[in-house]
PDB file of C-alpha atoms in Angstrom:
ATOM      1  CA  GLN R  50      51.254  63.115  82.110  1.00 94.00           C
ATOM      2  CA  VAL R  51      51.673  64.393  78.733  1.00 95.00           C
ATOM      3  CA  HIS R  52      54.863  66.040  78.668  1.00 97.00           C
ATOM      4  CA  LEU R  53      55.472  68.785  74.802  1.00 98.00           C
ATOM      5  CA  VAL R  54      58.533  70.748  74.590  1.00 98.00           C
ATOM      6  CA  GLU R  55      59.733  72.921  71.261  1.00 98.00           C
ATOM      7  CA  SER R  56      63.019  73.930  71.311  1.00 98.00           C
ATOM      8  CA  GLY R  57      65.072  75.070  67.925  1.00 98.00           C
ATOM      9  CA  GLY R  58      63.666  78.770  67.829  1.00 97.00           C
ATOM     10  CA  GLY R  59      65.715  82.249  67.861  1.00 97.00           C
ATOM     11  CA  VAL R  60      66.504  85.219  65.895  1.00 98.00           C
ATOM     12  CA  VAL R  61      67.376  84.322  62.024  1.00 98.00           C
ATOM     13  CA  GLN R  62      67.834  87.045  58.873  1.00 98.00           C
ATOM     14  CA  PRO R  63      64.899  86.171  55.900  1.00 97.00           C
ATOM     15  CA  GLU R  64      66.430  83.260  53.407  1.00 97.00           C
ATOM     16  CA  ARG R  65      67.501  81.510  55.672  1.00 98.00           C
ATOM     17  CA  SER R  66      66.135  78.230  58.056  1.00 98.00           C
ATOM     18  CA  LEU R  67      66.413  77.588  60.885  1.00 98.00           C
ATOM     19  CA  ARG R  68      64.626  73.339  62.508  1.00 98.00           C
ATOM     20  CA  LEU R  69      62.267  73.274  65.294  1.00 98.00           C
ATOM     21  CA  SER R  70      62.384  70.313  67.338  1.00 98.00           C
ATOM     22  CA  CYS R  71      59.468  68.842  69.908  1.00 98.00           C
ATOM     23  CA  ALA R  72      60.758  66.786  72.569  1.00 98.00           C
ATOM     24  CA  ALA R  73      57.378  64.244  73.639  1.00 98.00           C
ATOM     25  CA  SER R  74      57.128  62.059  76.929  1.00 97.00           C
ATOM     26  CA  GLY R  75      54.674  60.781  79.251  1.00 96.00           C
ATOM     27  CA  PHE R  76      52.208  59.382  75.760  1.00 94.00           C
ATOM     28  CA  ASP R  77      52.950  56.342  73.375  1.00 94.00           C
ATOM     29  CA  PHE R  78      54.049  58.657  70.580  1.00 96.00           C
ATOM     30  CA  SER R  79      54.948  56.385  68.014  1.00 96.00           C
ATOM     31  CA  THR R  80      51.106  55.838  67.573  1.00 94.00           C
ATOM     32  CA  TYR R  81      50.058  60.237  68.110  1.00 95.00           C
ATOM     33  CA  GLY R  82      50.047  62.515  64.329  1.00 96.00           C
ATOM     34  CA  MET R  83      51.490  65.876  65.711  1.00 97.00           C
ATOM     35  CA  HIS R  84      50.857  69.484  64.336  1.00 98.00           C
ATOM     36  CA  TRP R  85      52.642  72.455  64.405  1.00 98.00           C
ATOM     37  CA  VAL R  86      50.738  75.519  64.586  1.00 98.00           C
ATOM     38  CA  ARG R  87      52.076  79.239  65.047  1.00 98.00           C
ATOM     39  CA  GLN R  88      50.738  82.641  66.587  1.00 98.00           C
ATOM     40  CA  ALA R  89      52.682  86.105  65.927  1.00 98.00           C
ATOM     41  CA  PRO R  90      53.575  88.194  68.354  1.00 97.00           C
ATOM     42  CA  GLY R  91      49.437  89.427  69.120  1.00 96.00           C
ATOM     43  CA  LYS R  92      48.076  87.637  66.731  1.00 97.00           C
ATOM     44  CA  GLY R  93      45.779  84.845  66.152  1.00 98.00           C
ATOM     45  CA  LEU R  94      46.586  81.086  66.064  1.00 98.00           C
ATOM     46  CA  GLU R  95      47.638  79.277  62.780  1.00 98.00           C
ATOM     47  CA  TRP R  96      47.819  75.999  62.073  1.00 98.00           C
ATOM     48  CA  VAL R  97      51.999  75.468  59.676  1.00 98.00           C
ATOM     49  CA  ALA R  98      51.164  71.154  59.003  1.00 98.00           C
ATOM     50  CA  VAL R  99      50.812  68.292  60.684  1.00 97.00           C
ATOM     51  CA  ILE R 100      52.524  64.412  60.079  1.00 97.00           C
ATOM     52  CA  ARG R 101      50.703  61.255  61.176  1.00 95.00           C
ATOM     53  CA  PHE R 102      51.490  58.407  63.670  1.00 95.00           C
ATOM     54  CA  ASP R 103      54.608  56.697  61.528  1.00 94.00           C
ATOM     55  CA  GLY R 104      54.953  60.058  59.056  1.00 92.00           C
ATOM     56  CA  SER R 105      53.576  58.279  55.776  1.00 93.00           C
ATOM     57  CA  ASN R 106      51.439  61.362  55.417  1.00 95.00           C
ATOM     58  CA  LYS R 107      52.286  65.576  56.234  1.00 97.00           C
ATOM     59  CA  TYR R 108      50.343  67.796  55.496  1.00 97.00           C
ATOM     60  CA  TYR R 109      50.856  71.934  54.766  1.00 97.00           C
ATOM     61  CA  ALA R 110      49.678  75.525  55.902  1.00 97.00           C
ATOM     62  CA  ASP R 111      49.262  77.338  51.806  1.00 96.00           C
ATOM     63  CA  SER R 112      51.021  79.586  53.512  1.00 97.00           C
ATOM     64  CA  VAL R 113      54.145  77.332  54.051  1.00 98.00           C
ATOM     65  CA  LYS R 114      53.862  75.001  51.655  1.00 98.00           C
ATOM     66  CA  GLY R 115      57.284  74.277  49.199  1.00 97.00           C
ATOM     67  CA  ARG R 116      59.235  76.239  52.431  1.00 98.00           C
ATOM     68  CA  PHE R 117      58.269  73.788  55.242  1.00 98.00           C
ATOM     69  CA  THR R 118      59.226  70.301  56.033  1.00 98.00           C
ATOM     70  CA  ILE R 119      57.314  68.309  59.131  1.00 98.00           C
ATOM     71  CA  SER R 120      58.816  64.954  60.094  1.00 98.00           C
ATOM     72  CA  ARG R 121      59.532  62.728  63.360  1.00 98.00           C
ATOM     73  CA  ASP R 122      61.623  59.827  64.767  1.00 98.00           C
ATOM     74  CA  ASN R 123      59.698  58.144  66.622  1.00 97.00           C
ATOM     75  CA  SER R 124      62.724  56.082  68.117  1.00 97.00           C
ATOM     76  CA  LYS R 125      63.911  59.579  69.068  1.00 98.00           C
ATOM     77  CA  ASN R 126      60.215  60.690  70.655  1.00 98.00           C
ATOM     78  CA  ILE R 127      61.055  64.224  68.562  1.00 98.00           C
ATOM     79  CA  LEU R 128      58.741  66.046  66.288  1.00 98.00           C
ATOM     80  CA  TYR R 129      60.561  68.244  63.593  1.00 98.00           C
ATOM     81  CA  LEU R 130      60.202  70.934  61.689  1.00 98.00           C
ATOM     82  CA  GLN R 131      62.436  72.774  59.117  1.00 98.00           C
ATOM     83  CA  MET R 132      62.318  75.643  57.796  1.00 98.00           C
ATOM     84  CA  SER R 133      63.538  77.549  54.761  1.00 98.00           C
ATOM     85  CA  SER R 134      63.592  80.714  53.365  1.00 98.00           C
ATOM     86  CA  LEU R 135      62.248  82.446  56.229  1.00 98.00           C
ATOM     87  CA  ARG R 136      60.488  85.416  55.863  1.00 98.00           C
ATOM     88  CA  ALA R 137      59.834  88.584  58.039  1.00 98.00           C
ATOM     89  CA  GLU R 138      55.316  86.861  58.508  1.00 98.00           C
ATOM     90  CA  ASP R 139      56.513  83.806  59.871  1.00 98.00           C
ATOM     91  CA  THR R 140      57.732  86.159  63.253  1.00 98.00           C
ATOM     92  CA  ALA R 141      56.020  84.126  65.777  1.00 98.00           C
ATOM     93  CA  VAL R 142      56.000  81.219  68.483  1.00 98.00           C
ATOM     94  CA  TYR R 143      55.510  78.205  67.197  1.00 98.00           C
ATOM     95  CA  TYR R 144      53.715  75.326  69.300  1.00 98.00           C
ATOM     96  CA  CYS R 145      53.221  71.621  68.806  1.00 98.00           C
ATOM     97  CA  ALA R 146      50.628  69.859  69.853  1.00 98.00           C
ATOM     98  CA  ARG R 147      48.979  66.436  69.647  1.00 97.00           C
ATOM     99  CA  ALA R 148      46.381  65.643  66.854  1.00 93.00           C
ATOM    100  CA  GLY R 149      43.618  63.843  67.395  1.00 86.00           C
ATOM    101  CA  GLY R 150      42.109  60.179  67.278  1.00 80.00           C
ATOM    102  CA  THR R 151      39.338  58.059  67.071  1.00 76.00           C
ATOM    103  CA  SER R 152      39.015  58.487  70.908  1.00 76.00           C
ATOM    104  CA  TRP R 153      40.410  61.935  71.782  1.00 80.00           C
ATOM    105  CA  PRO R 154      40.772  64.994  70.155  1.00 85.00           C
ATOM    106  CA  ASP R 155      43.281  67.461  67.630  1.00 90.00           C
ATOM    107  CA  PHE R 156      44.905  69.269  69.860  1.00 95.00           C
ATOM    108  CA  ASP R 157      44.348  67.766  72.825  1.00 94.00           C
ATOM    109  CA  TYR R 158      48.697  68.374  75.064  1.00 95.00           C
ATOM    110  CA  TRP R 159      50.268  71.853  73.476  1.00 98.00           C
ATOM    111  CA  GLY R 160      53.950  72.684  74.161  1.00 98.00           C
ATOM    112  CA  GLN R 161      54.809  75.948  75.583  1.00 98.00           C
ATOM    113  CA  GLY R 162      55.643  76.996  72.158  1.00 98.00           C
ATOM    114  CA  THR R 163      59.090  78.474  70.858  1.00 98.00           C
ATOM    115  CA  LEU R 164      60.313  82.149  69.300  1.00 98.00           C
ATOM    116  CA  VAL R 165      60.873  82.519  65.939  1.00 98.00           C
ATOM    117  CA  THR R 166      61.668  86.224  64.972  1.00 98.00           C
ATOM    118  CA  VAL R 167      62.961  86.961  61.241  1.00 98.00           C
ATOM    119  CA  SER R 168      65.407  89.370  61.465  1.00 97.00           C
ATOM    120  CA  SER R 169      68.018  91.670  59.751  1.00 94.00           C
TER     121      SER R 169
ATOM    122  CA  ASN I 575      39.766  76.110  51.782  1.00 86.00           C
ATOM    123  CA  PHE I 576      36.986  77.611  53.775  1.00 94.00           C
ATOM    124  CA  MET I 577      37.382  79.873  57.055  1.00 97.00           C
ATOM    125  CA  LEU I 578      36.310  80.660  60.461  1.00 98.00           C
ATOM    126  CA  THR I 579      35.155  84.095  61.370  1.00 98.00           C
ATOM    127  CA  GLN I 580      34.368  85.447  64.700  1.00 98.00           C
ATOM    128  CA  PRO I 581      33.354  88.463  66.447  1.00 98.00           C
ATOM    129  CA  HIS I 582      36.820  90.918  67.559  1.00 98.00           C
ATOM    130  CA  SER I 583      35.644  90.908  70.825  1.00 97.00           C
ATOM    131  CA  VAL I 584      32.709  90.448  73.587  1.00 97.00           C
ATOM    132  CA  SER I 585      32.499  91.903  76.852  1.00 96.00           C
ATOM    133  CA  THR I 586      30.506  91.473  79.442  1.00 95.00           C
ATOM    134  CA  SER I 587      29.608  91.486  83.558  1.00 96.00           C
ATOM    135  CA  PRO I 588      30.329  88.413  85.926  1.00 96.00           C
ATOM    136  CA  GLY I 589      27.925  85.816  86.582  1.00 97.00           C
ATOM    137  CA  MET I 590      26.668  86.845  83.280  1.00 97.00           C
ATOM    138  CA  THR I 591      26.416  84.398  80.286  1.00 98.00           C
ATOM    139  CA  ALA I 592      28.449  85.124  76.998  1.00 98.00           C
ATOM    140  CA  THR I 593      28.164  83.660  73.258  1.00 98.00           C
ATOM    141  CA  ILE I 594      30.781  83.572  70.840  1.00 98.00           C
ATOM    142  CA  SER I 595      29.773  82.538  67.556  1.00 98.00           C
ATOM    143  CA  CYS I 596      32.400  81.124  64.566  1.00 98.00           C
ATOM    144  CA  THR I 597      30.384  81.029  60.992  1.00 98.00           C
ATOM    145  CA  ARG I 598      32.022  79.326  58.495  1.00 97.00           C
ATOM    146  CA  SER I 599      32.382  80.222  54.840  1.00 97.00           C
ATOM    147  CA  SER I 600      32.401  77.677  52.927  1.00 94.00           C
ATOM    148  CA  GLY I 601      31.140  74.297  53.037  1.00 94.00           C
ATOM    149  CA  ASN I 602      28.268  72.475  55.963  1.00 95.00           C
ATOM    150  CA  ILE I 603      29.361  73.775  59.690  1.00 96.00           C
ATOM    151  CA  ALA I 604      28.171  69.609  60.805  1.00 95.00           C
ATOM    152  CA  ASN I 605      30.680  68.863  58.747  1.00 91.00           C
ATOM    153  CA  SER I 606      33.645  68.709  60.393  1.00 93.00           C
ATOM    154  CA  TYR I 607      34.054  68.826  64.034  1.00 94.00           C
ATOM    155  CA  VAL I 608      34.310  72.276  65.750  1.00 97.00           C
ATOM    156  CA  GLN I 609      36.630  72.350  68.847  1.00 97.00           C
ATOM    157  CA  TRP I 610      37.546  75.751  71.305  1.00 98.00           C
ATOM    158  CA  PHE I 611      39.972  76.685  72.428  1.00 98.00           C
ATOM    159  CA  GLN I 612      40.682  79.511  75.592  1.00 98.00           C
ATOM    160  CA  GLN I 613      43.872  81.087  76.003  1.00 98.00           C
ATOM    161  CA  ARG I 614      44.385  83.208  78.381  1.00 97.00           C
ATOM    162  CA  PRO I 615      47.195  86.095  79.033  1.00 93.00           C
ATOM    163  CA  GLY I 616      50.115  84.648  78.372  1.00 93.00           C
ATOM    164  CA  SER I 617      49.511  81.201  78.481  1.00 97.00           C
ATOM    165  CA  VAL I 618      48.891  77.992  76.049  1.00 98.00           C
ATOM    166  CA  PRO I 619      45.547  77.371  74.282  1.00 97.00           C
ATOM    167  CA  ASN I 620      43.901  74.949  76.371  1.00 97.00           C
ATOM    168  CA  ILE I 621      40.956  73.110  74.624  1.00 97.00           C
ATOM    169  CA  VAL I 622      37.368  73.366  75.892  1.00 97.00           C
ATOM    170  CA  ILE I 623      35.334  72.137  73.698  1.00 97.00           C
ATOM    171  CA  PHE I 624      35.306  69.164  71.130  1.00 95.00           C
ATOM    172  CA  GLU I 625      33.401  67.717  68.904  1.00 94.00           C
ATOM    173  CA  ASP I 626      31.623  70.590  69.241  1.00 96.00           C
ATOM    174  CA  ASP I 627      29.431  70.196  72.441  1.00 96.00           C
ATOM    175  CA  GLU I 628      31.962  67.660  74.702  1.00 96.00           C
ATOM    176  CA  ARG I 629      33.562  69.127  77.762  1.00 96.00           C
ATOM    177  CA  PRO I 630      36.920  67.858  78.694  1.00 93.00           C
ATOM    178  CA  SER I 631      37.233  66.224  82.313  1.00 92.00           C
ATOM    179  CA  GLY I 632      38.298  69.634  84.707  1.00 94.00           C
ATOM    180  CA  VAL I 633      35.744  71.801  82.325  1.00 96.00           C
ATOM    181  CA  PRO I 634      33.536  73.168  84.154  1.00 97.00           C
ATOM    182  CA  ASP I 635      30.044  72.772  83.076  1.00 96.00           C
ATOM    183  CA  ARG I 636      29.531  76.237  82.066  1.00 98.00           C
ATOM    184  CA  PHE I 637      30.718  76.144  79.405  1.00 98.00           C
ATOM    185  CA  SER I 638      28.537  74.185  76.931  1.00 98.00           C
ATOM    186  CA  GLY I 639      29.474  74.641  72.476  1.00 98.00           C
ATOM    187  CA  SER I 640      26.841  74.192  69.252  1.00 98.00           C
ATOM    188  CA  ILE I 641      26.183  74.381  66.624  1.00 97.00           C
ATOM    189  CA  ASP I 642      23.389  75.635  64.261  1.00 97.00           C
ATOM    190  CA  SER I 643      23.097  74.989  60.319  1.00 95.00           C
ATOM    191  CA  SER I 644      20.863  76.922  59.320  1.00 96.00           C
ATOM    192  CA  SER I 645      23.011  79.588  60.113  1.00 96.00           C
ATOM    193  CA  ASN I 646      26.729  77.501  60.067  1.00 97.00           C
ATOM    194  CA  SER I 647      27.859  78.265  62.630  1.00 98.00           C
ATOM    195  CA  ALA I 648      29.281  77.236  66.016  1.00 98.00           C
ATOM    196  CA  SER I 649      28.933  78.806  69.380  1.00 98.00           C
ATOM    197  CA  LEU I 650      30.862  78.815  72.190  1.00 98.00           C
ATOM    198  CA  THR I 651      28.188  80.009  75.523  1.00 98.00           C
ATOM    199  CA  ILE I 652      30.005  80.816  78.644  1.00 98.00           C
ATOM    200  CA  SER I 653      27.306  80.899  82.414  1.00 98.00           C
ATOM    201  CA  ARG I 654      27.687  82.112  84.906  1.00 97.00           C
ATOM    202  CA  LEU I 655      30.497  84.555  84.715  1.00 97.00           C
ATOM    203  CA  GLN I 656      33.914  84.372  86.069  1.00 97.00           C
ATOM    204  CA  THR I 657      36.323  87.102  85.930  1.00 95.00           C
ATOM    205  CA  GLU I 658      38.876  84.054  85.512  1.00 95.00           C
ATOM    206  CA  ASP I 659      37.112  83.298  81.642  1.00 97.00           C
ATOM    207  CA  GLU I 660      38.882  86.758  80.591  1.00 97.00           C
ATOM    208  CA  ALA I 661      40.372  85.361  77.935  1.00 98.00           C
ATOM    209  CA  ASP I 662      41.305  84.801  74.117  1.00 98.00           C
ATOM    210  CA  TYR I 663      38.639  82.282  72.793  1.00 98.00           C
ATOM    211  CA  TYR I 664      39.522  80.330  69.344  1.00 98.00           C
ATOM    212  CA  CYS I 665      37.103  77.655  67.648  1.00 98.00           C
ATOM    213  CA  GLN I 666      39.123  75.311  64.872  1.00 97.00           C
ATOM    214  CA  SER I 667      37.717  72.959  62.099  1.00 96.00           C
ATOM    215  CA  TYR I 668      39.149  70.940  60.018  1.00 93.00           C
ATOM    216  CA  ASP I 669      38.591  70.441  55.918  1.00 92.00           C
ATOM    217  CA  ASN I 670      39.977  68.348  53.078  1.00 91.00           C
ATOM    218  CA  ASN I 671      43.531  67.915  54.824  1.00 92.00           C
ATOM    219  CA  THR I 672      43.427  71.549  55.885  1.00 95.00           C
ATOM    220  CA  TRP I 673      43.139  72.602  60.112  1.00 96.00           C
ATOM    221  CA  VAL I 674      41.324  75.438  59.879  1.00 97.00           C
ATOM    222  CA  PHE I 675      41.409  78.168  63.205  1.00 98.00           C
ATOM    223  CA  GLY I 676      38.949  81.615  63.300  1.00 98.00           C
ATOM    224  CA  GLY I 677      40.171  84.841  64.282  1.00 98.00           C
ATOM    225  CA  GLY I 678      40.051  84.310  68.092  1.00 98.00           C
ATOM    226  CA  THR I 679      37.470  86.267  70.244  1.00 98.00           C
ATOM    227  CA  LYS I 680      38.451  89.032  73.085  1.00 98.00           C
ATOM    228  CA  LEU I 681      35.672  87.680  75.948  1.00 98.00           C
ATOM    229  CA  THR I 682      35.959  90.867  78.996  1.00 97.00           C
ATOM    230  CA  VAL I 683      34.402  90.321  82.032  1.00 96.00           C
ATOM    231  CA  LEU I 684      34.219  93.384  83.721  1.00 89.00           C
TER     232      LEU I 684
END
């Protein structure tokens, strides 16, 4: 079955960088777009970024544009989120989720999430 | 970019029906599909409605979705409420390479 496992979270100081990973299994990763979504403690869901199945197009929320970079390695079935110039307001659980297509919906499968805490 | 506005909370009793609204701030609600997610405390979001009114397999038929162009809003209706339905619910839609979630509604069943 579909399995998404995020890793790379932790405590990081403001203005530093961190890279998250999402290991995918149970489906043909190279044919699916992928999202990152985050959830600050006690708050709602916020879409962060999306990447097309082949990495050809990437889109970002205004709140992270210019600071975060989404990428993927289809040979390893891994999705990445490189985060730089981190701020306190980036503190959140970061989820990866599958993007939709012509016959399946967006966000049909989610990982368990990885917590990023930005604090000095 | 548009916003999706949901009521902060809805409270009702077991066996009753709850309706959660999701109003789009700009652009036509019918232009892009609306999806709904359930998130129980400590759990990952789970899709309960996609493409405005479709239910994924495994989601009870007590869950239904609709859109209303006159109010530019979508609704999630849960009938015959059970205590296990108590959760946060989020609507979500898309436009111009931007995916947007509503602020979430806490459904209390008591």
